[in-house]
mmCIF file of C-alpha atoms in Angstrom:
data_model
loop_
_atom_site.group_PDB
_atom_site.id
_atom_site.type_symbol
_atom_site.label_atom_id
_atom_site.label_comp_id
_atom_site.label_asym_id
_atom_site.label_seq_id
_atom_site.Cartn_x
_atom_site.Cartn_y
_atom_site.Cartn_z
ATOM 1 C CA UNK A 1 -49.267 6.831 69.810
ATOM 2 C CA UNK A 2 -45.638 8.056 68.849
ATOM 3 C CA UNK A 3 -46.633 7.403 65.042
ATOM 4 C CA UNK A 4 -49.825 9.636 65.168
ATOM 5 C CA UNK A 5 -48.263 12.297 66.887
ATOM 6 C CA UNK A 6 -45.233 12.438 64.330
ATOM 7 C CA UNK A 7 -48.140 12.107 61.458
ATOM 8 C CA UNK A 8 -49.506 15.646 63.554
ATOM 9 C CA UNK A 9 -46.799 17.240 63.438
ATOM 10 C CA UNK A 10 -45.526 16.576 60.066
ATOM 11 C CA UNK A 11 -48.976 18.195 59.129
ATOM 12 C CA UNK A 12 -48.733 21.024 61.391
ATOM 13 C CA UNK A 13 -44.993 21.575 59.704
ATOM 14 C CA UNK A 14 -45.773 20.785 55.837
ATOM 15 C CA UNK A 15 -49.037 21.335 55.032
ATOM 16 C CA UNK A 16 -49.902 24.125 57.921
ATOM 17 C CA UNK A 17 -46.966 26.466 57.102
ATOM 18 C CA UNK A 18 -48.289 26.676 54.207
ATOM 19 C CA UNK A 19 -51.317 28.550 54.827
ATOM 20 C CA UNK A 20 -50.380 29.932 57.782
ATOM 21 C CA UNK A 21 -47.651 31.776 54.950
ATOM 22 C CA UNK A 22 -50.539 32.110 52.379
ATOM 23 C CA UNK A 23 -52.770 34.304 55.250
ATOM 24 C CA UNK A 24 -49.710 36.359 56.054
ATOM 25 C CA UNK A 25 -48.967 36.953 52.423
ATOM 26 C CA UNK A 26 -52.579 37.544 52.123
ATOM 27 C CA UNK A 27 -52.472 40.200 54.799
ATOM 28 C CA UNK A 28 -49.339 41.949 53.213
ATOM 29 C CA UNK A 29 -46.612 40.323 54.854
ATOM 30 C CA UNK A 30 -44.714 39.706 51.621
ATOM 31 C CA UNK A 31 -40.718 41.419 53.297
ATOM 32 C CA UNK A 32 -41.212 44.411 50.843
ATOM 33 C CA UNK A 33 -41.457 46.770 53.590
ATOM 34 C CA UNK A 34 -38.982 44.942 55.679
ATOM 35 C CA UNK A 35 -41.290 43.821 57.866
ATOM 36 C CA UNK A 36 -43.294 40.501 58.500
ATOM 37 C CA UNK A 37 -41.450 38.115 57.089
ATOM 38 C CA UNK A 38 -38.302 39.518 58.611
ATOM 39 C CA UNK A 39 -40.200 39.003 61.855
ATOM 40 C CA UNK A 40 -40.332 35.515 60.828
ATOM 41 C CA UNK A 41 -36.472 34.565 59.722
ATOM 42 C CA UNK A 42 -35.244 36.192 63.213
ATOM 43 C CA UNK A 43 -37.959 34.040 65.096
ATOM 44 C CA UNK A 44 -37.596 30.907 62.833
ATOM 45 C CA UNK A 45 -33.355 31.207 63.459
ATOM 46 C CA UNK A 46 -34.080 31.433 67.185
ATOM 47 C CA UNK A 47 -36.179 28.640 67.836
ATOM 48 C CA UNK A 48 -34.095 26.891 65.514
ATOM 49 C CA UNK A 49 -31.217 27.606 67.885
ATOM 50 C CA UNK A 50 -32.692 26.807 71.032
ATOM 51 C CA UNK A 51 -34.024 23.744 69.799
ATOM 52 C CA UNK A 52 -30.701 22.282 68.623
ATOM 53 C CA UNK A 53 -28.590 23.780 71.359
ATOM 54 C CA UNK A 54 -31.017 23.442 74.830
ATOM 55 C CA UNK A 55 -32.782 20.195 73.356
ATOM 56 C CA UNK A 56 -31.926 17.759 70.741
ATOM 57 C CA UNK A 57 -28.039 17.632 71.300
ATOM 58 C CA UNK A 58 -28.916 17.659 75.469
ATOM 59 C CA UNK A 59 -31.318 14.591 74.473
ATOM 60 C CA UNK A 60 -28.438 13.322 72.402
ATOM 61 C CA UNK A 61 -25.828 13.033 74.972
ATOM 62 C CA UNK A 62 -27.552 11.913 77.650
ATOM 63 C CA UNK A 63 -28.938 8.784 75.566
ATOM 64 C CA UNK A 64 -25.650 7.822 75.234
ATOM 65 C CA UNK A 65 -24.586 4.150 75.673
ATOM 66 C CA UNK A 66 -23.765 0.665 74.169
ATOM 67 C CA UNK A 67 -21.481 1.034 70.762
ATOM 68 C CA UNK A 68 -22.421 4.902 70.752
ATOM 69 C CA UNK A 69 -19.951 7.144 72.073
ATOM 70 C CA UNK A 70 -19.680 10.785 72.632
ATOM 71 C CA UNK A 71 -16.943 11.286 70.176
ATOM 72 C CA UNK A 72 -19.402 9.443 67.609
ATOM 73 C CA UNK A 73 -21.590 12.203 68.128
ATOM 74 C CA UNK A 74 -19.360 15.018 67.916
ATOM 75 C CA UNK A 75 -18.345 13.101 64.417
ATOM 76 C CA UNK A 76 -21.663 13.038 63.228
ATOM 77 C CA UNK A 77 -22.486 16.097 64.056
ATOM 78 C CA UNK A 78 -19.315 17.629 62.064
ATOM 79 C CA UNK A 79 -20.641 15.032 58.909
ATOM 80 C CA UNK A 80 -24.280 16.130 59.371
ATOM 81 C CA UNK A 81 -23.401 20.148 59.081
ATOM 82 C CA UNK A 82 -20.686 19.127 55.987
ATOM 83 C CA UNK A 83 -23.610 17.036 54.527
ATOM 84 C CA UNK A 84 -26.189 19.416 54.697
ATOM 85 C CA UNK A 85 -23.758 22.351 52.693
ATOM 86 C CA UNK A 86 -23.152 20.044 50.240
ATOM 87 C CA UNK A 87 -27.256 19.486 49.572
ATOM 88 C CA UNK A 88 -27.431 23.180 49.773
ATOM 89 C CA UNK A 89 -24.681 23.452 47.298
ATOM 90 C CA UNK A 90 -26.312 20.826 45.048
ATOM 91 C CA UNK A 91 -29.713 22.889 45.032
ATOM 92 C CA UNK A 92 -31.575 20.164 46.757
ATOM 93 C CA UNK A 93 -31.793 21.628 50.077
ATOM 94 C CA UNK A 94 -33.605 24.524 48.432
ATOM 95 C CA UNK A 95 -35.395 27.233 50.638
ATOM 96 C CA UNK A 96 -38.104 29.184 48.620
ATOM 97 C CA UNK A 97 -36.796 32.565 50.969
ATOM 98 C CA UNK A 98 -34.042 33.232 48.700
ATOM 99 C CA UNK A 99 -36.092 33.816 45.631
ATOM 100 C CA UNK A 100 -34.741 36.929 45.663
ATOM 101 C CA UNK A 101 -36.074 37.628 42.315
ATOM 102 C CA UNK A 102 -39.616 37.859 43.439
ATOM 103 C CA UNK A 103 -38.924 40.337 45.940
ATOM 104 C CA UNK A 104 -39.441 38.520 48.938
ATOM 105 C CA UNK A 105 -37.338 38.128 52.386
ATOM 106 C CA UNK A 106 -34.683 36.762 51.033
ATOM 107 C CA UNK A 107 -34.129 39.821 48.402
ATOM 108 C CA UNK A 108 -31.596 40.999 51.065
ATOM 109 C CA UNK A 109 -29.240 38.428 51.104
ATOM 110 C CA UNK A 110 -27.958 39.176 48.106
ATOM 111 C CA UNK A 111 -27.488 43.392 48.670
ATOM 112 C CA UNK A 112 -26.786 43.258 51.908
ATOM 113 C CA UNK A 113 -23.669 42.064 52.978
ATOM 114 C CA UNK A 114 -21.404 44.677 51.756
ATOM 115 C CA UNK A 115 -21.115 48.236 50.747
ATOM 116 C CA UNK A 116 -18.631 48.128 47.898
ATOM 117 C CA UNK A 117 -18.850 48.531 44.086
ATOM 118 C CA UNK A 118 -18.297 44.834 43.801
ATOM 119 C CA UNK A 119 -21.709 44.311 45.451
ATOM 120 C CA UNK A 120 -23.599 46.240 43.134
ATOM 121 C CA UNK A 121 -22.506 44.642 39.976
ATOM 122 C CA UNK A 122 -23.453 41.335 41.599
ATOM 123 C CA UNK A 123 -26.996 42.177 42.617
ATOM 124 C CA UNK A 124 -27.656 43.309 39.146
ATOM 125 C CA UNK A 125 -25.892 39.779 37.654
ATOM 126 C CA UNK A 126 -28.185 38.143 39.827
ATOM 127 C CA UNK A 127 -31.230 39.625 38.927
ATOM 128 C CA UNK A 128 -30.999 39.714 34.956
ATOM 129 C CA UNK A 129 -30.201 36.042 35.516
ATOM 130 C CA UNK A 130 -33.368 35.146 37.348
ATOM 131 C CA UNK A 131 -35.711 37.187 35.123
ATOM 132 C CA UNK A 132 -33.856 35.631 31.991
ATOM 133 C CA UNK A 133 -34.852 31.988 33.451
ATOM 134 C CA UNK A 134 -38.552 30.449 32.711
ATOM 135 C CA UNK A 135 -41.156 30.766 35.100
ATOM 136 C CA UNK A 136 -42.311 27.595 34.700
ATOM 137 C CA UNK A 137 -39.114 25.755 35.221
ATOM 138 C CA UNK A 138 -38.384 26.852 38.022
ATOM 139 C CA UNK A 139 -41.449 26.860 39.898
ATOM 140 C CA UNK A 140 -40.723 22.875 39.092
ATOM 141 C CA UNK A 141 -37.268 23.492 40.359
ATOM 142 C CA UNK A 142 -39.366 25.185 43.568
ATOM 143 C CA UNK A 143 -41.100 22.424 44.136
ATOM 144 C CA UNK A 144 -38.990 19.694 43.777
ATOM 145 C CA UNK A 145 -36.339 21.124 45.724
ATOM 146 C CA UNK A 146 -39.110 21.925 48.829
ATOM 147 C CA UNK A 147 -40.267 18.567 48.462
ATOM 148 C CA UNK A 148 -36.782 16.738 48.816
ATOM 149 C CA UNK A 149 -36.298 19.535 51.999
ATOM 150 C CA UNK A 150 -40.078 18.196 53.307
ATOM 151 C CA UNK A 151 -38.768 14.665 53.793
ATOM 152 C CA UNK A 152 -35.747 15.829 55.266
ATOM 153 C CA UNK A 153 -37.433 17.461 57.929
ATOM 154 C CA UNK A 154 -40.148 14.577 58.179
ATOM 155 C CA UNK A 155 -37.243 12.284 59.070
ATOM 156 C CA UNK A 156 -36.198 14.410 61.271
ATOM 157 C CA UNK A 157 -39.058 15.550 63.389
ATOM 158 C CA UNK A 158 -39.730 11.626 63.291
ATOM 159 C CA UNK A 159 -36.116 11.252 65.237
ATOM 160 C CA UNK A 160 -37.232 13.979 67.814
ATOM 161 C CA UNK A 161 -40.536 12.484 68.436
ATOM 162 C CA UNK A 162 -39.186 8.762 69.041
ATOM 163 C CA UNK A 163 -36.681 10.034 71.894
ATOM 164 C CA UNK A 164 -39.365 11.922 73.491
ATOM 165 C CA UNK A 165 -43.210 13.255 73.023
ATOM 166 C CA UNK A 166 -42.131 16.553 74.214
ATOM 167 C CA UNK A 167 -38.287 16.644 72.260
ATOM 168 C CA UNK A 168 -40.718 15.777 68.912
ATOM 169 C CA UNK A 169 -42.977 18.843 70.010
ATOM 170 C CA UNK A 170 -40.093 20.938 70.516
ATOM 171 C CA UNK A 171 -38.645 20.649 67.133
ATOM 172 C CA UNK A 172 -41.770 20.827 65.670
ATOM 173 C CA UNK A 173 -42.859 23.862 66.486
ATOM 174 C CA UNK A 174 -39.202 24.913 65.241
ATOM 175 C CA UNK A 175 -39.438 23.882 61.857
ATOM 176 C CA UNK A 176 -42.701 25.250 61.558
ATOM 177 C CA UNK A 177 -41.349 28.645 62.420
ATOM 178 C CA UNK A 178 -38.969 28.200 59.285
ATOM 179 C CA UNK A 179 -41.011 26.921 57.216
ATOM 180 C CA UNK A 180 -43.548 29.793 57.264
ATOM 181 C CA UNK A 181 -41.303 32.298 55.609
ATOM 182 C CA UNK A 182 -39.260 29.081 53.614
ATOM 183 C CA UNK A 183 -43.137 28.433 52.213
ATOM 184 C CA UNK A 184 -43.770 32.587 51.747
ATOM 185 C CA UNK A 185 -40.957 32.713 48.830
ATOM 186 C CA UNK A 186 -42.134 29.601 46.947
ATOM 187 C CA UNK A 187 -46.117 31.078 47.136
ATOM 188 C CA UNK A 188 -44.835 34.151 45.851
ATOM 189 C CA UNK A 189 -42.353 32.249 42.740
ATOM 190 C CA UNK A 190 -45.134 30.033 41.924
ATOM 191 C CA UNK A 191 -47.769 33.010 41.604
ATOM 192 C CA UNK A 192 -45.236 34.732 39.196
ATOM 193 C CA UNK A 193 -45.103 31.826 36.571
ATOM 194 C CA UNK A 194 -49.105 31.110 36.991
ATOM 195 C CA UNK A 195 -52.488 33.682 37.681
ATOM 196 C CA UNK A 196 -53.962 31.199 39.141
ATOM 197 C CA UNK A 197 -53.287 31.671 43.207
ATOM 198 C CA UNK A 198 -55.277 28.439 44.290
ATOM 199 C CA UNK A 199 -53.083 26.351 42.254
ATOM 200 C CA UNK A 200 -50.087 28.104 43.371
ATOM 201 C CA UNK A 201 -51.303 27.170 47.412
ATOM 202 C CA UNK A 202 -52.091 23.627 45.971
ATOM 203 C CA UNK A 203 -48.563 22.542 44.449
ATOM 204 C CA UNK A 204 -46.546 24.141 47.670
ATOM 205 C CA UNK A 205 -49.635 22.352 49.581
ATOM 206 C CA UNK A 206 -48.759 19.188 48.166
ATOM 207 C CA UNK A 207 -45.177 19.599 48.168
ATOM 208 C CA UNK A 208 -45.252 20.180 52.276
ATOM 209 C CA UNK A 209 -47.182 17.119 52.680
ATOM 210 C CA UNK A 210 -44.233 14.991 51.914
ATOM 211 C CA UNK A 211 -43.029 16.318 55.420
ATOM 212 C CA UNK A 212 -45.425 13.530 56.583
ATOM 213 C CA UNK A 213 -44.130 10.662 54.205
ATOM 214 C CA UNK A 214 -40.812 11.454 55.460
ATOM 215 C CA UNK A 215 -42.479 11.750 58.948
ATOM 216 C CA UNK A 216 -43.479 8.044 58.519
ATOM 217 C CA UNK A 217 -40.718 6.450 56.589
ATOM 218 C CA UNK A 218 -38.562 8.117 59.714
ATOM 219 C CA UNK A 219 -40.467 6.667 62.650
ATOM 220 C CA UNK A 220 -39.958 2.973 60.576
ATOM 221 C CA UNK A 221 -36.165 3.412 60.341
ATOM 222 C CA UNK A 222 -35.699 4.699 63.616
ATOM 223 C CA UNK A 223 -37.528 1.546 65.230
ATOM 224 C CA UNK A 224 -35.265 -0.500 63.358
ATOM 225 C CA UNK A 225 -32.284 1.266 64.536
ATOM 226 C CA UNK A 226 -33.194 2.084 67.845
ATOM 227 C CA UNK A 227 -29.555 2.214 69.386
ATOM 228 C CA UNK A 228 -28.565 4.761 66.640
ATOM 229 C CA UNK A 229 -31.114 7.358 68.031
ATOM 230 C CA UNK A 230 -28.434 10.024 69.508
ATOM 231 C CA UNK A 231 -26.983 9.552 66.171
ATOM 232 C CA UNK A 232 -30.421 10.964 64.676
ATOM 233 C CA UNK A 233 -30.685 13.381 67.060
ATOM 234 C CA UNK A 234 -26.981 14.724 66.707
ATOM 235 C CA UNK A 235 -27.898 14.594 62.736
ATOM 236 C CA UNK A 236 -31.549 16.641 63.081
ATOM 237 C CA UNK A 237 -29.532 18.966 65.148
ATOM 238 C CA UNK A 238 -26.719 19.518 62.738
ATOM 239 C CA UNK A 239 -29.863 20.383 60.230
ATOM 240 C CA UNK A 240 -31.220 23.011 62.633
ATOM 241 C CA UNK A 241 -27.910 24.152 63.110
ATOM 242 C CA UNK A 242 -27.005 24.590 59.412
ATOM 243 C CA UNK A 243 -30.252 26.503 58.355
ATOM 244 C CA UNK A 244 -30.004 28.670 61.049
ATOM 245 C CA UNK A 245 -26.281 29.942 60.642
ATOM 246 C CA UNK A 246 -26.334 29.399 57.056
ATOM 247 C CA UNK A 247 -29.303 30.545 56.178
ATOM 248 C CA UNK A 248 -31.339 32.575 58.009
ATOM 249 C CA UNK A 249 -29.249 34.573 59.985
ATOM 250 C CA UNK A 250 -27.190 35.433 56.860
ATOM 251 C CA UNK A 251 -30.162 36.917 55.219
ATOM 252 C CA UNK A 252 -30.318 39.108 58.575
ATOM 253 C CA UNK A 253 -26.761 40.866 57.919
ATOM 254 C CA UNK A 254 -28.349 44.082 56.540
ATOM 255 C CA UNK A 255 -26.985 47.540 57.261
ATOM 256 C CA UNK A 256 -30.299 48.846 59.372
ATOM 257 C CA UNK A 257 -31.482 51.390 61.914
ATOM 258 C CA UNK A 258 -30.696 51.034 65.696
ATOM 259 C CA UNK A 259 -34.525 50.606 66.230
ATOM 260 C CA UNK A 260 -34.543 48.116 63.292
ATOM 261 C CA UNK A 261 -31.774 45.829 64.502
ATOM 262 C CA UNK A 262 -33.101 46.266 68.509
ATOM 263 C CA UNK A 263 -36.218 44.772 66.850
ATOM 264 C CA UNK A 264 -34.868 41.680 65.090
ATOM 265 C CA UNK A 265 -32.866 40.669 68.436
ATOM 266 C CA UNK A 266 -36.334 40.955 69.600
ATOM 267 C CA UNK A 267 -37.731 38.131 67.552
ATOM 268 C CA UNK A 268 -34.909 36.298 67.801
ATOM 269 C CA UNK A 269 -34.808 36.440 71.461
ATOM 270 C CA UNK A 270 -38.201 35.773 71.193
ATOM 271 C CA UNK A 271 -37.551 32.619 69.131
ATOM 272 C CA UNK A 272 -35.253 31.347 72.005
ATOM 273 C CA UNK A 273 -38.088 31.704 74.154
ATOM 274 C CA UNK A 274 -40.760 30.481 72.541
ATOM 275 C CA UNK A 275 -39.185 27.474 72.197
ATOM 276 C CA UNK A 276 -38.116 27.259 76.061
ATOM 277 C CA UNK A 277 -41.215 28.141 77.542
ATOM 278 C CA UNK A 278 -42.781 25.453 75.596
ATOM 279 C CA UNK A 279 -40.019 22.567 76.936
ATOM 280 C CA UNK A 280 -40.991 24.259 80.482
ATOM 281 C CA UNK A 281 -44.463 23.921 80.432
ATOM 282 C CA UNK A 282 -44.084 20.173 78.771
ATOM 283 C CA UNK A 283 -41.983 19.125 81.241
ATOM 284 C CA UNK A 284 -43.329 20.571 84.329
ATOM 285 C CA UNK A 285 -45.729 17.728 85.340
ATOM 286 C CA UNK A 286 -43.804 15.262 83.003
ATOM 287 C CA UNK A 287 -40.889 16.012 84.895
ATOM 288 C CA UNK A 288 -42.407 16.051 88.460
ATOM 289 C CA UNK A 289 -43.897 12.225 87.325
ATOM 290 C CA UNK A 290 -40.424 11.028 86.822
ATOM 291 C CA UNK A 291 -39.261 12.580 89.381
ATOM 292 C CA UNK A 292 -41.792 10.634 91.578
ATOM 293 C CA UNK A 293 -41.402 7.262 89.718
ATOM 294 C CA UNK A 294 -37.926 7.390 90.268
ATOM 295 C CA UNK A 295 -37.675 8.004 93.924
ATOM 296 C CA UNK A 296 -40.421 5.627 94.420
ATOM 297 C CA UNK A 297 -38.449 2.997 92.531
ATOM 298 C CA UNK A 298 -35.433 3.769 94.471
ATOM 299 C CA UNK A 299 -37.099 3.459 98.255
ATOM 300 C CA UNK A 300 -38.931 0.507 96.916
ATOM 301 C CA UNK A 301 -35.357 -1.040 95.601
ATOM 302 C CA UNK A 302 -33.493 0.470 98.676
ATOM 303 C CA UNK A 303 -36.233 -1.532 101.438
ATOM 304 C CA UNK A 304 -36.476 -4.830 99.203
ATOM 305 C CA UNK A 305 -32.466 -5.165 99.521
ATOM 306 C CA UNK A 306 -32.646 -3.845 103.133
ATOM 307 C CA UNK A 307 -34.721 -6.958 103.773
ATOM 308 C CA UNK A 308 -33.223 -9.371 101.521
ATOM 309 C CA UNK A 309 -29.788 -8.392 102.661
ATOM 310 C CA UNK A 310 -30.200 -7.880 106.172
ATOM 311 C CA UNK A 311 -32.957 -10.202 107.402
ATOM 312 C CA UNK A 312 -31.157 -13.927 106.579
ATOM 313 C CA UNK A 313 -28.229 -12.448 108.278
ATOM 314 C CA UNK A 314 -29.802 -11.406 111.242
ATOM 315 C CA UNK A 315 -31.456 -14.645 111.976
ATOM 316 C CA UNK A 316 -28.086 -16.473 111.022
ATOM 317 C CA UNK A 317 -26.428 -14.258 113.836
ATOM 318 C CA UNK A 318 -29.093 -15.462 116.304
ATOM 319 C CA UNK A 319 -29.454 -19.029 116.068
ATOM 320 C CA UNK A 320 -25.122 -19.316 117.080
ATOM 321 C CA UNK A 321 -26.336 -17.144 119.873
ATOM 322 C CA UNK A 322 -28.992 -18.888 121.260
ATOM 323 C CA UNK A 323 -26.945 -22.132 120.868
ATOM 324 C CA UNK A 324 -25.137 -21.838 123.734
ATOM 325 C CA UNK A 325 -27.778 -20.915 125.936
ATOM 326 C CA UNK A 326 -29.729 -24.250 124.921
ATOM 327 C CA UNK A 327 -26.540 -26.182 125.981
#
């Protein structure tokens, strides 16, 4: 059960961002108006948020126990933000959303931090360098790098799922946010260095269905290292953590209008609660099950050692008293 559900959701991440991103870039929501795919990094950052913060790390701590202690997760969860810059740095964490060269989302980044003369010359650095680079290399370079980020998150989501059917939900539905407008840029790179638009959606297809492999190789290692689970759950949250603050929001920092930055707390509110309403409705009769089980479980315990307890002492206490009377 836990396996095809992870094998679900890996699909719903990988290989259903992707044309979910195709249709929006289809319908015009390529960020050169500043608007859909925007939308989508504030949302994406939210749930990404909410989902480490009200979710995995909660799951994390209270599945505490045996060698695992809380410091270890505080530890890992320092190592897993370190280890995730340094596969950013390394170009192997690669997000297609800062393609900036192909005008997409993540074209802001880069010009919109800062307001000096410094920033200009930059920009321009940057951009002679990507149009000086092969089209064909690095739509490789795209791919490879998404693939490598597709197991990640297959591993991952395979960690979330294992603690809980609902946790596994949860942070899929947040990486699928992200990887809409992550899957958005490397459409739009891949169409530049090849006419052909089906094989563009076919590569970056293919490339998000390694979210599954990972997905599956996951749920494996995870069964064989059960006790480690908060670990994974600290780690996936570290991830979420990372891309968010790193990332996304970074690519947010733009000099806009009051209406324009009242709008992207919007989404990103609206990110936050997505992403809770969808725990709440989960766990609502979940919950109240538990809930039951549990108290059951308790009165049931509570009478069976009322009995066993009490009843051999009673009729110990009444056989000295009747004794007597025999006598």
């Amino acid at each position: 059960m836990i396996l095809l559900a992870i094998i679900a959701g890996t699909l719903a991440c990988g290989v259903g961002s992707v044309w979910v991103a195709a249709a929006l870039l289809r319908l015009g929501a390529d960020g050169r108006q500043g608007g859909g795919a925007q939308h989508l990094l504030s949302l994406a950052a939210g749930a990404l948020l909410a989902t480490a913060f009200m979710h995995l790390l909660p799951e994390a701590f209270e599945s505490v126990g045996g060698p695992i202690g809380v410091h270890h997760l505080f530890g890992a969860l320092l190592l897993g933000i370190v280890f995730f810059f340094l596969l950013d740095k390394a170009e192997l964490w690669h997000h297609g959303h800062e393609h900036h060269g192909a005008g997409a989302a993540g074209h802001g980044r880069h010009h919109g931090h800062g307001h000096g003369p410094g920033d200009g010359h930059a920009h321009g650095h940057d951009h002679d360098h990507d149009h000086g680079r092969p089209p064909t290399a690095g739509g490789w370079a795209v791919l490879t790098g998404d693939s490598v980020h597709c197991i990640g998150d297959g591993i991952l989501i395979a960690s979330a799922f294992s603690a809980n059917l609902w946790l596994g939900t949860v942070a899929a539905l947040a990486v699928l946010a992200h990887e809409v407008p992550h899957h958005m840029g490397d459409l739009i790179v891949l169409r530049q260095s090849s006419s052909d638009r089906r094989t563009a959606l076919l590569k970056v297809s293919l490339a998000g269905a390694t979210t599954t492999l990972g997905g599956i190789a996951g749920y494996f290692l995870v069964e064989q290292l059960h006790d480690w689970l908060p670990l994974f759950l600290v780690v996936a949250s570290s991830s979420f953590v990372y891309v968010a603050l790193a990332d996304l929001i970074p690519q947010l920092q733009r000099r806009l209008s009051t209406r324009q930055t009242l709008t992207q707390i919007a989404w990103l509110t609206a990110g936050i609660l997505l992403v809770t309403a969808v725990s709440s409705l989960a766990h609502g009769g979940h919950g109240h099950d538990d809930r039951a089980g549990h108290d059951h479980g308790h009165d049931h315990g509570h009478d069976h050692g009322h009995d066993h307890g009490h009843g051999p002492a009673r009729e110990a206490e009444r056989v000295p008293a009747s004794a007597p009377a025999g006598r």
